[in-house]
Amino acid sequence: MALGEEEKKRGKEGKDLLGSPTFTELENGRLKCVETGHEMLAKDKDSYSQSKRCRLGLIDFALSHSRPPLNMFKQDPLSRAKVICKLTGDTVNKTEEHIWKHINGKRFLNKLEQKETEKLNKAEVEVESKSSANGLNKKKKKKVKEVEEIIYKVRESEDKESDSEEADFWMPPVGDRWDLDDGGDRWGSGSESEEESYEENSTVENGNKESEELSARTKRMSIEIGPSSFASRKKKSRKKNT
């Protein structure tokens, strides 16, 4: 007797698993169930809420809108009066009492705990992977920053060296010549070289003229003397000797 009362109490608890339906008042004074679409008089509200049609309509509405606890179930394609548990794969009668018993059973609760543990472990792994990825990103950013600092220092040292080289290279004051030449000595030295070359040319020309005059004189003397006069002079000298 006590066992029957307990089962009756559980059945009662399971019977109101989805709670009361929702009603809207129409212009004609009647009420309409939002979940099932059924219209009724105001006096029939309580009786309809406990009817099998209303309770089945609440289950279908919760299934189609994924409302808990029906979000853990789906419609059985082979039977309109049954649902399939997504977690355990078991087939359950489409009644609030059977659904309530199933979600409070050990099999369902163990599977639920297992799934929650898997989700928790997965979340921890994701957090660890994200933290490690963030650590790697920080290391990469730090390394890139160090490389950029090294490049900056090298460029800075090169700029300093180039500046020192430019500073060591002597620049003449504005308006002065690079070779400190004022033009006076340069023009004077040029005139002296020109005079020397002119004198050398004149001496060469004089020498050529003298040689030409000397050759002309010798030719003229050889023509005036001639070979006959030389022979007659020879004969006269021989006669005198005899």
CSV table of C-alpha atoms in Angstrom, one decimal, residues 5-210:
chain,number,residue,atom,x,y,z
A,5,GLU,CA,1.1,5.5,-2.8
A,6,GLU,CA,4.8,6.3,-3.5
A,7,GLU,CA,4.3,5.3,-7.2
A,8,LYS,CA,1.2,7.4,-7.3
A,9,LYS,CA,3.1,10.3,-5.9
A,10,ARG,CA,5.9,9.9,-8.4
A,11,GLY,CA,3.3,9.7,-11.2
A,12,LYS,CA,1.8,12.9,-9.9
A,13,GLU,CA,5.2,14.6,-9.9
A,14,GLY,CA,5.9,13.3,-13.4
A,15,LYS,CA,2.5,14.3,-14.6
A,16,ASP,CA,3.2,18.0,-14.1
A,17,LEU,CA,6.7,17.8,-15.6
A,18,LEU,CA,6.1,20.6,-18.2
A,19,GLY,CA,3.9,22.7,-16.0
A,20,SER,CA,0.7,24.5,-16.9
A,21,PRO,CA,-0.1,25.6,-20.5
A,22,THR,CA,-0.3,29.2,-21.6
A,23,PHE,CA,-3.7,30.8,-22.5
A,24,THR,CA,-4.6,34.0,-24.3
A,25,GLU,CA,-8.1,35.6,-24.1
A,26,LEU,CA,-9.9,36.1,-27.4
A,27,GLU,CA,-12.3,38.9,-28.3
A,28,ASN,CA,-15.3,36.6,-28.0
A,29,GLY,CA,-14.5,35.9,-24.4
A,30,ARG,CA,-13.0,32.4,-25.0
A,31,LEU,CA,-9.5,31.2,-24.2
A,32,LYS,CA,-6.9,29.8,-26.6
A,33,CYS,CA,-4.0,27.5,-25.6
A,34,VAL,CA,-0.8,28.9,-27.0
A,35,GLU,CA,1.0,25.5,-27.1
A,36,THR,CA,-1.8,23.5,-28.8
A,37,GLY,CA,-4.0,26.2,-30.4
A,38,HIS,CA,-7.1,24.8,-28.9
A,39,GLU,CA,-9.9,27.2,-28.0
A,40,MET,CA,-12.2,26.8,-24.9
A,41,LEU,CA,-14.5,28.5,-22.5
A,42,ALA,CA,-12.9,30.1,-19.4
A,43,LYS,CA,-14.7,27.6,-17.2
A,44,ASP,CA,-13.0,24.6,-19.0
A,45,LYS,CA,-9.5,25.9,-18.5
A,46,ASP,CA,-8.5,23.7,-15.6
A,47,SER,CA,-10.0,20.5,-17.0
A,48,TYR,CA,-8.3,21.0,-20.3
A,49,SER,CA,-4.9,21.7,-18.7
A,50,GLN,CA,-5.0,18.2,-17.2
A,51,SER,CA,-6.3,16.4,-20.3
A,52,LYS,CA,-4.2,14.0,-22.3
A,53,ARG,CA,-4.5,16.1,-25.4
A,54,CYS,CA,-3.1,19.1,-23.7
A,55,ARG,CA,-0.3,17.2,-22.0
A,56,LEU,CA,0.7,15.6,-25.3
A,57,GLY,CA,0.5,19.0,-27.0
A,58,LEU,CA,2.9,20.4,-24.4
A,59,ILE,CA,5.4,17.6,-25.2
A,60,ASP,CA,5.2,18.3,-28.9
A,61,PHE,CA,5.6,22.0,-28.4
A,62,ALA,CA,8.6,21.5,-26.1
A,63,LEU,CA,10.2,19.1,-28.6
A,64,SER,CA,9.8,21.5,-31.6
A,65,HIS,CA,11.2,24.4,-29.6
A,66,SER,CA,13.9,22.5,-27.7
A,67,ARG,CA,12.7,23.4,-24.3
A,68,PRO,CA,14.2,21.5,-21.4
A,69,PRO,CA,14.0,18.7,-20.4
A,70,LEU,CA,12.6,17.8,-23.9
A,71,ASN,CA,15.8,19.3,-25.5
A,72,MET,CA,17.4,15.9,-24.6
A,73,PHE,CA,14.9,14.0,-26.7
A,74,LYS,CA,13.8,13.8,-30.4
A,75,GLN,CA,10.7,12.4,-32.0
A,76,ASP,CA,10.8,8.7,-32.9
A,77,PRO,CA,10.4,8.4,-36.7
A,78,LEU,CA,8.8,4.9,-36.3
A,79,SER,CA,6.2,5.8,-33.7
A,80,ARG,CA,4.3,9.0,-33.1
A,81,ALA,CA,3.7,8.0,-29.5
A,82,LYS,CA,7.4,7.6,-28.6
A,83,VAL,CA,10.6,9.8,-28.2
A,84,ILE,CA,14.3,8.8,-28.4
A,85,CYS,CA,16.8,10.0,-25.8
A,86,LYS,CA,19.7,11.7,-27.4
A,87,LEU,CA,22.0,11.0,-24.5
A,88,THR,CA,21.4,7.2,-24.0
A,89,GLY,CA,19.7,6.3,-27.2
A,90,ASP,CA,16.8,4.7,-25.3
A,91,THR,CA,13.2,4.9,-26.6
A,92,VAL,CA,10.7,6.3,-24.2
A,93,ASN,CA,6.9,6.7,-24.3
A,94,LYS,CA,5.7,10.2,-25.1
A,95,THR,CA,4.2,10.9,-21.7
A,96,GLU,CA,5.4,13.1,-18.9
A,97,GLU,CA,5.5,10.3,-16.4
A,98,HIS,CA,7.8,8.1,-18.5
A,99,ILE,CA,10.0,11.0,-19.5
A,100,TRP,CA,10.3,12.0,-15.9
A,101,LYS,CA,11.3,8.5,-14.9
A,102,HIS,CA,13.9,8.3,-17.6
A,103,ILE,CA,15.7,11.5,-16.8
A,104,ASN,CA,15.8,10.6,-13.1
A,105,GLY,CA,17.1,7.0,-13.8
A,106,LYS,CA,20.7,5.9,-13.1
A,107,ARG,CA,21.5,5.3,-16.7
A,108,PHE,CA,20.6,8.8,-17.8
A,109,LEU,CA,22.3,10.5,-14.8
A,110,ASN,CA,25.5,8.5,-15.3
A,111,LYS,CA,25.6,9.4,-19.0
A,112,LEU,CA,24.9,13.0,-18.1
A,113,GLU,CA,27.7,13.1,-15.6
A,114,GLN,CA,30.1,11.5,-18.1
A,115,LYS,CA,29.2,14.0,-20.8
A,116,GLU,CA,29.6,16.9,-18.4
A,117,THR,CA,33.0,15.6,-17.4
A,118,GLU,CA,34.0,15.3,-21.0
A,119,LYS,CA,32.9,18.9,-21.6
A,120,LEU,CA,34.8,20.1,-18.6
A,121,ASN,CA,38.0,18.3,-19.7
A,122,LYS,CA,37.5,19.7,-23.2
A,123,ALA,CA,37.1,23.2,-21.8
A,124,GLU,CA,40.3,22.8,-19.7
A,125,VAL,CA,42.2,21.5,-22.8
A,126,GLU,CA,41.0,24.5,-24.8
A,127,VAL,CA,42.0,26.9,-22.0
A,128,GLU,CA,45.4,25.3,-21.8
A,129,SER,CA,45.9,25.4,-25.6
A,130,LYS,CA,44.8,29.0,-25.6
A,131,SER,CA,47.2,29.9,-22.8
A,132,SER,CA,50.0,28.0,-24.5
A,133,ALA,CA,49.2,29.7,-27.8
A,134,ASN,CA,49.2,33.1,-26.0
A,135,GLY,CA,52.5,32.2,-24.4
A,136,LEU,CA,53.9,31.3,-27.8
A,137,ASN,CA,52.5,34.5,-29.3
A,138,LYS,CA,54.1,36.5,-26.5
A,139,LYS,CA,57.5,34.7,-27.1
A,140,LYS,CA,57.2,35.4,-30.8
A,141,LYS,CA,56.3,39.1,-30.2
A,142,LYS,CA,59.2,39.4,-27.7
A,143,LYS,CA,61.6,37.8,-30.3
A,144,VAL,CA,60.4,40.1,-33.0
A,145,LYS,CA,60.8,43.1,-30.7
A,146,GLU,CA,64.4,42.0,-29.9
A,147,VAL,CA,65.2,41.6,-33.6
A,148,GLU,CA,63.8,45.0,-34.4
A,149,GLU,CA,65.9,46.5,-31.6
A,150,ILE,CA,69.0,44.9,-33.0
A,151,ILE,CA,68.3,46.2,-36.5
A,152,TYR,CA,67.6,49.7,-35.0
A,153,LYS,CA,70.9,49.7,-33.2
A,154,VAL,CA,72.9,48.5,-36.3
A,155,ARG,CA,71.3,51.2,-38.4
A,156,GLU,CA,72.0,53.8,-35.7
A,157,SER,CA,75.7,52.8,-35.5
A,158,GLU,CA,75.9,52.9,-39.4
A,159,ASP,CA,74.4,56.4,-39.4
A,160,LYS,CA,76.9,57.5,-36.7
A,161,GLU,CA,79.8,56.1,-38.8
A,162,SER,CA,78.6,57.8,-41.9
A,163,ASP,CA,78.3,61.1,-40.0
A,164,SER,CA,81.8,60.8,-38.6
A,165,GLU,CA,83.2,60.0,-42.1
A,166,GLU,CA,81.5,63.1,-43.4
A,167,ALA,CA,82.8,65.2,-40.5
A,168,ASP,CA,86.5,63.9,-41.2
A,169,PHE,CA,86.3,65.0,-44.9
A,170,TRP,CA,87.7,68.5,-45.1
A,171,MET,CA,85.4,71.1,-46.7
A,172,PRO,CA,86.9,74.5,-47.8
A,173,PRO,CA,85.2,77.6,-46.5
A,174,VAL,CA,82.7,79.3,-48.7
A,175,GLY,CA,84.4,81.3,-51.5
A,176,ASP,CA,87.8,79.6,-51.2
A,177,ARG,CA,89.4,77.3,-53.8
A,178,TRP,CA,90.0,73.6,-53.1
A,179,ASP,CA,93.7,73.8,-54.1
A,180,LEU,CA,94.4,77.2,-52.5
A,181,ASP,CA,95.3,78.6,-55.9
A,182,ASP,CA,94.8,82.4,-56.2
A,183,GLY,CA,95.6,82.4,-60.0
A,184,GLY,CA,98.7,84.6,-59.9
A,185,ASP,CA,101.5,82.1,-59.8
A,186,ARG,CA,99.7,79.7,-62.1
A,187,TRP,CA,99.5,82.3,-64.8
A,188,GLY,CA,103.1,83.4,-64.3
A,189,SER,CA,104.5,79.9,-64.5
A,190,GLY,CA,102.5,79.4,-67.6
A,191,SER,CA,104.0,82.5,-69.3
A,192,GLU,CA,107.6,81.4,-68.4
A,193,SER,CA,107.1,78.0,-69.9
A,194,GLU,CA,105.7,79.6,-73.0
A,195,GLU,CA,108.8,81.9,-73.2
A,196,GLU,CA,111.1,78.9,-72.8
A,197,SER,CA,109.4,76.9,-75.5
A,198,TYR,CA,109.5,80.0,-77.7
A,199,GLU,CA,113.3,80.4,-77.2
A,200,GLU,CA,113.9,76.7,-77.9
A,201,ASN,CA,111.9,76.9,-81.1
A,202,SER,CA,113.8,80.1,-82.2
A,203,THR,CA,117.3,78.5,-81.5
A,204,VAL,CA,116.2,75.4,-83.5
A,205,GLU,CA,115.1,77.6,-86.4
A,206,ASN,CA,118.4,79.6,-86.3
A,207,GLY,CA,120.4,76.4,-86.3
A,208,ASN,CA,118.5,75.1,-89.3
A,209,LYS,CA,119.0,78.4,-91.1
A,210,GLU,CA,122.8,78.3,-90.4
